[in-house]
Short mmCIF file of C-alpha atoms and ligand atoms in Angstrom, two decimals:
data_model
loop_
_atom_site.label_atom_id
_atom_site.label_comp_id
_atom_site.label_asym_id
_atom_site.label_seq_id
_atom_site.Cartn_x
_atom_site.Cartn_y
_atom_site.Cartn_z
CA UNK A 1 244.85 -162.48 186.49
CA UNK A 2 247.22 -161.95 189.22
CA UNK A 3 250.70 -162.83 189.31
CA UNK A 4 254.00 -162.22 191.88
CA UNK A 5 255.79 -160.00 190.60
CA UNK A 6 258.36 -160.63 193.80
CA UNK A 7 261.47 -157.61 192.15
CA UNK A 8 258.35 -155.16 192.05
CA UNK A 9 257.26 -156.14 195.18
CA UNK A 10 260.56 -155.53 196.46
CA UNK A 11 260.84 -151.78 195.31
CA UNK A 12 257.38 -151.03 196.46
CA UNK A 13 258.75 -151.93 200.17
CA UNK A 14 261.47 -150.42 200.00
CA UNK A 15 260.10 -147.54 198.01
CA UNK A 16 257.91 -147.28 201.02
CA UNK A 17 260.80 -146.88 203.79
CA UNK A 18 262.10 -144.57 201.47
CA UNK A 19 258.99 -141.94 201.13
CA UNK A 20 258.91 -142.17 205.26
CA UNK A 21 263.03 -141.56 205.49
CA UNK A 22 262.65 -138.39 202.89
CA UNK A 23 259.35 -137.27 205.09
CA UNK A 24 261.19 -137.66 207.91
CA UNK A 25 264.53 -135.47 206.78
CA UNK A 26 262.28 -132.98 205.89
CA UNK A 27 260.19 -132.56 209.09
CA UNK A 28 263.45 -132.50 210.74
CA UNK A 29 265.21 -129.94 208.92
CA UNK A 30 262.05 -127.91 209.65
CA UNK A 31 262.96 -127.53 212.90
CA UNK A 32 266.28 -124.94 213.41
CA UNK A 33 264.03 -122.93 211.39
CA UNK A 34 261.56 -122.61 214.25
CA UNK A 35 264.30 -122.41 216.98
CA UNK A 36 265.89 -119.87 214.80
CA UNK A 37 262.32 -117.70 214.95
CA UNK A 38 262.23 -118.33 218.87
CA UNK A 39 265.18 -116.90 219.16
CA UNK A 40 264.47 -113.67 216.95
CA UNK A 41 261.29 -113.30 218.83
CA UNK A 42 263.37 -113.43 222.03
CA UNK A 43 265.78 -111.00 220.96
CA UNK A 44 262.87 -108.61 219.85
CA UNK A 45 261.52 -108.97 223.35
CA UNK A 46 264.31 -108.23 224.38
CA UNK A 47 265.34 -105.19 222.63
CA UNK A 48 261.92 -103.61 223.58
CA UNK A 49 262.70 -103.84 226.81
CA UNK A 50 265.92 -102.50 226.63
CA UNK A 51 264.76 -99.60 224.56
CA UNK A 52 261.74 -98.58 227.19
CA UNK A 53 264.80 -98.58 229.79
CA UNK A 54 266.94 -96.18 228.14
CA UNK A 55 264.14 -93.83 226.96
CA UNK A 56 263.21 -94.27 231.40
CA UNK A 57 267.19 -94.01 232.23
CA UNK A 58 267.56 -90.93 229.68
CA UNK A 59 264.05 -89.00 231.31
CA UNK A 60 265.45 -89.57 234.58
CA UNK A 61 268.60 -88.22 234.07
CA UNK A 62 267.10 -85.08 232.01
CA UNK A 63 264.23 -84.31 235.21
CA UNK A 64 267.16 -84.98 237.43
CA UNK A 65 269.80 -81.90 235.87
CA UNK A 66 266.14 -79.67 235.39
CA UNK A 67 265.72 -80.17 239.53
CA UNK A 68 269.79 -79.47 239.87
CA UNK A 69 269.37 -75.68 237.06
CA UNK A 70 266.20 -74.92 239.34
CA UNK A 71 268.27 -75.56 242.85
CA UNK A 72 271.34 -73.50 241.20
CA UNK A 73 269.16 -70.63 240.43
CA UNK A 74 267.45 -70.77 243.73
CA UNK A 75 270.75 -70.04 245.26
CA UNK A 76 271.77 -67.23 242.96
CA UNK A 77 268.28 -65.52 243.51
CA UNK A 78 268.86 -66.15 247.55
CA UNK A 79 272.54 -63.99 246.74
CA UNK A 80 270.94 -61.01 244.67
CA UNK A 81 268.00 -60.65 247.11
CA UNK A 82 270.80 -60.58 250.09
CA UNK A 83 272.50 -58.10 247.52
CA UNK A 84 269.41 -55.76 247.36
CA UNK A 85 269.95 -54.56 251.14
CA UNK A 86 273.17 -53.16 250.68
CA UNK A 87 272.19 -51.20 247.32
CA UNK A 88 273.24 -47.42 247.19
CA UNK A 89 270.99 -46.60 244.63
CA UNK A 90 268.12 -47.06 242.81
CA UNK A 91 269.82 -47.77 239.46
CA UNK A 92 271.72 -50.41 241.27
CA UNK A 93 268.51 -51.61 242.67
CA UNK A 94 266.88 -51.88 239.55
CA UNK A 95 269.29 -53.59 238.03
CA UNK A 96 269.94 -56.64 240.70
CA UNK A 97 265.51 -57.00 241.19
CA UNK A 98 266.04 -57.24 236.80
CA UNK A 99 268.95 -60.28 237.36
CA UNK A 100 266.38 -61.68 240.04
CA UNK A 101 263.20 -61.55 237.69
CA UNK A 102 265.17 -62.69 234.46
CA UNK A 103 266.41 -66.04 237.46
CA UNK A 104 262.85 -66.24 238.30
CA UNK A 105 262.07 -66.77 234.23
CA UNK A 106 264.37 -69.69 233.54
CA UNK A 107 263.36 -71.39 236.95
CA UNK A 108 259.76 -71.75 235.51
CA UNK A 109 261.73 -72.78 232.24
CA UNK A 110 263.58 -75.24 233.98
CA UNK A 111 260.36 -76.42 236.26
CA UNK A 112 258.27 -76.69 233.01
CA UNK A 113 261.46 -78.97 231.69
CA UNK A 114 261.20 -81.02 235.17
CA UNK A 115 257.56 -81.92 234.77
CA UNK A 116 257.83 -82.81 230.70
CA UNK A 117 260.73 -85.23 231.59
CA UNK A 118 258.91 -86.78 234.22
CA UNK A 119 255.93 -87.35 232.25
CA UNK A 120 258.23 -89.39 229.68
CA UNK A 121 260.03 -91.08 232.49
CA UNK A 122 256.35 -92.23 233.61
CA UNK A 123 255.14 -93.26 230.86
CA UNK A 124 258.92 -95.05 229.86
CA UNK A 125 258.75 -96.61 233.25
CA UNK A 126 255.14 -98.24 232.25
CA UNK A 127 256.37 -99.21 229.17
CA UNK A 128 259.64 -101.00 230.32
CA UNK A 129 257.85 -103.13 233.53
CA UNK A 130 255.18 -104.50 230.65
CA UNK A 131 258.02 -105.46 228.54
CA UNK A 132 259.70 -107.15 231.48
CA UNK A 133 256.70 -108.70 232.08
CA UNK A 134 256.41 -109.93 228.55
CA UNK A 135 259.86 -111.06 228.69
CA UNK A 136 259.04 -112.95 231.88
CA UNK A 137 256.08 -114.85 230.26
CA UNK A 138 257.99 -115.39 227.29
CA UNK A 139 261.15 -117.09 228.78
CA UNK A 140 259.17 -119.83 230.48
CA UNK A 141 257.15 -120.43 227.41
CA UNK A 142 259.74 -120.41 225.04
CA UNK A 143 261.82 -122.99 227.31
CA UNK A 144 258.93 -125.66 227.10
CA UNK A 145 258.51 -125.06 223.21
CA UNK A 146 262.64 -125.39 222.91
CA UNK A 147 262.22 -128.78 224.97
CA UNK A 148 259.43 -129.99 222.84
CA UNK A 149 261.08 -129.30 219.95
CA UNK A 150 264.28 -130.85 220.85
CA UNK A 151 262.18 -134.15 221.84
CA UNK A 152 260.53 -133.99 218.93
CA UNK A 153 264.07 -133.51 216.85
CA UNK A 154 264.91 -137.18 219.27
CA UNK A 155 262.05 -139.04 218.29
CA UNK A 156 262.22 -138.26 215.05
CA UNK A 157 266.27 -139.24 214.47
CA UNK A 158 265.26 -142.14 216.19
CA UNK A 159 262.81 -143.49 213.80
CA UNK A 160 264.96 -142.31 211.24
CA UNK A 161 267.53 -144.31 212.55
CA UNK A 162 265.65 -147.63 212.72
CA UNK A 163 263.97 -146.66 209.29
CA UNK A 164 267.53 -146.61 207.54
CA UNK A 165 268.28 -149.53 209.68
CA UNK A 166 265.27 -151.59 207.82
CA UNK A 167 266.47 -150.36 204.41
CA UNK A 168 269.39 -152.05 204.40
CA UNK A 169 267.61 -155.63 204.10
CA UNK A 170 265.03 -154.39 202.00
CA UNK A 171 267.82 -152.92 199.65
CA UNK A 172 269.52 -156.28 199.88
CA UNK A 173 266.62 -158.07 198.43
CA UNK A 174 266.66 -156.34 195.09
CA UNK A 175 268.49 -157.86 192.19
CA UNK A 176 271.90 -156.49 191.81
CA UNK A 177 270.93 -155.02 188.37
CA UNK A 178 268.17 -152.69 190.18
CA UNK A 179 270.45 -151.17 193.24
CA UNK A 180 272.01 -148.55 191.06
CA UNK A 181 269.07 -147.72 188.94
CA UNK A 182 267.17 -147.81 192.05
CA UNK A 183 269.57 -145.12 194.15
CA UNK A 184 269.32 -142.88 190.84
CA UNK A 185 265.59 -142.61 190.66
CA UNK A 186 265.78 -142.24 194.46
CA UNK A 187 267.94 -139.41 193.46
CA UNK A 188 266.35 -137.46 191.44
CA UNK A 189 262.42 -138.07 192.61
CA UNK A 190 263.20 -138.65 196.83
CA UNK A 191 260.85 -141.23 198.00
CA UNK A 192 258.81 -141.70 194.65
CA UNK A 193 260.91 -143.77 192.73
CA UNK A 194 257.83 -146.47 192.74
CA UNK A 195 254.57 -144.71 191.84
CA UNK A 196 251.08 -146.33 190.91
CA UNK A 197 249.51 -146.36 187.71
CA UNK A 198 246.82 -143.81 188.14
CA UNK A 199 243.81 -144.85 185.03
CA UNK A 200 246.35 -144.30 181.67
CA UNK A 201 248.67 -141.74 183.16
CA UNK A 202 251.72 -142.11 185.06
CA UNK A 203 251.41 -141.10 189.10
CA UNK A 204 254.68 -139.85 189.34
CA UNK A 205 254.87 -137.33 186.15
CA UNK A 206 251.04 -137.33 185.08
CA UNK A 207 252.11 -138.12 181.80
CA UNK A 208 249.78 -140.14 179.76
CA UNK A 209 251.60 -143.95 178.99
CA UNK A 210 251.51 -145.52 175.95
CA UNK A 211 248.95 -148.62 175.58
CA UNK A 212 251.79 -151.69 175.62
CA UNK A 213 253.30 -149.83 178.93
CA UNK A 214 250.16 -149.89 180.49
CA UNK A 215 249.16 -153.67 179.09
CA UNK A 216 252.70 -154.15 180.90
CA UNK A 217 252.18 -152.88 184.14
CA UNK A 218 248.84 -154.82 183.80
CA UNK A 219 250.02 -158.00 182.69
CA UNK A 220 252.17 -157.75 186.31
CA UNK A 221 255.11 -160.13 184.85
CA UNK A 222 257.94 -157.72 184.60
CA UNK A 223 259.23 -154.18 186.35
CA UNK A 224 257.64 -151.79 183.76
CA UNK A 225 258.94 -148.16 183.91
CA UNK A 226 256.98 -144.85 183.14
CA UNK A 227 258.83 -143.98 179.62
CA UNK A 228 258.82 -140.23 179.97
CA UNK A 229 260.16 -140.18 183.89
CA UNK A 230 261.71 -143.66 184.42
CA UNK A 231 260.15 -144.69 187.33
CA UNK A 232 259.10 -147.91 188.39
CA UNK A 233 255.17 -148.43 187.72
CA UNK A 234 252.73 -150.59 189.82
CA UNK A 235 248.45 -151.55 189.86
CA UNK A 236 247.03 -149.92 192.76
CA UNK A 237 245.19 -153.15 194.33
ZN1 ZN J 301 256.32 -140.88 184.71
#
């Protein structure tokens, strides 16, 4: 037959506040985890784009001195061939067409050079306006996740907040002689300091009870605990 057991009832509420305040903490502290990977997965962005930009900035620069060797040549070729009509002989002639061949050979050199850089600058240039535009899409989405987070991180101190707030009574109500015990189960098993009585076993360590602990926690009359764990059994109605 049933009978109030009004100290047991007492832990089971309070128990109760208790598993949502430890839920709670945790949810919470789940959170600067996942701002913290936002903000690697910005910086990533990020990097990619800078990296794309420098290989762009580097081809540039490399096409760009190619274009300046070829001009430089150019003009020493335009000074031999003005050299060739005042040769006196054919030695010297042969000898200044020779310097204006061997120019000739590093301008295709430098040409070839030209073209190979701006193939990477190209293809860097690509590269670096999809990143941007990655880093675009990202920055917008990321502020609406970092706002829903933070809202989330609100609501949830505030129910933590009232949820403490409601423990207070609910701790008051206990008999002076549980408190302690009470905050040292709380202790060591957060938010399962009151656990049912699940067939012969205990709920909260699965160890199997002895038959007068159960007959106890049957019989309703007294706060029984679990003898291997020490926490505070109840019936499942
Ligand atoms: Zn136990």
């Amino acid at each position: 037959m049933e009978t109030t057991n009004m100290e047991l009832e007492h832990l089971i509420a309070l128990n109760e506040v208790d598993a949502l305040i430890v839920e709670i903490r945790e949810q919470i502290e789940l959170y600067p985890s996942k701002l913290r990977q936002m903000e690697e997965r910005w910086t990533h962005q990020q990097k990619k784009h800078q990296d794309a930009s420098a290989r762009f900035d580097k081809a540039l620069q490399q096409r760009r001195s190619a274009e300046k060797e070829v001009l430089t040549i150019r003009e020493k070729i335009r000074k031999e061939q003005a050299k060739l009509m005042g040769v006196k002989s054919n030695k010297e002639y042969d000898a200044v067409l020779q310097e204006i061949n061997a120019a000739g050979g590093k301008i295709d050199a430098w040409e070839m050079t030209g073209l190979e850089q701006l193939e990477l600058e190209e293809k860097a240039g690509a590269e670096r306006d999809l990143e941007k535009e990655h880093l675009d899409r990202l920055q917008p989405e990321q502020q609406a996740e970092k706002s829903r987070i933070d809202g989330m991180i609100r609501e949830k101190q505030e129910r933590l907040d009232k949820l403490e707030k409601e423990r207070e009574p609910r701790l008051g109500q206990l008999d002076d002689t549980w408190v302690d015990d009470y905050e040292l189960l709380m202790e060591r098993y957060p938010g399962a300091a009151v656990v049912a009585l699940e067939g012969n076993h205990c709920s909260g360590c699965n160890w199997r009870l002895v038959a007068s602990t159960i007959q106890h926690v049957r019989e309703n009359r007294n706060v029984v605990r679990c003898e291997h764990c020490q926490r505070v059994l109840y019936l499942k109605s």
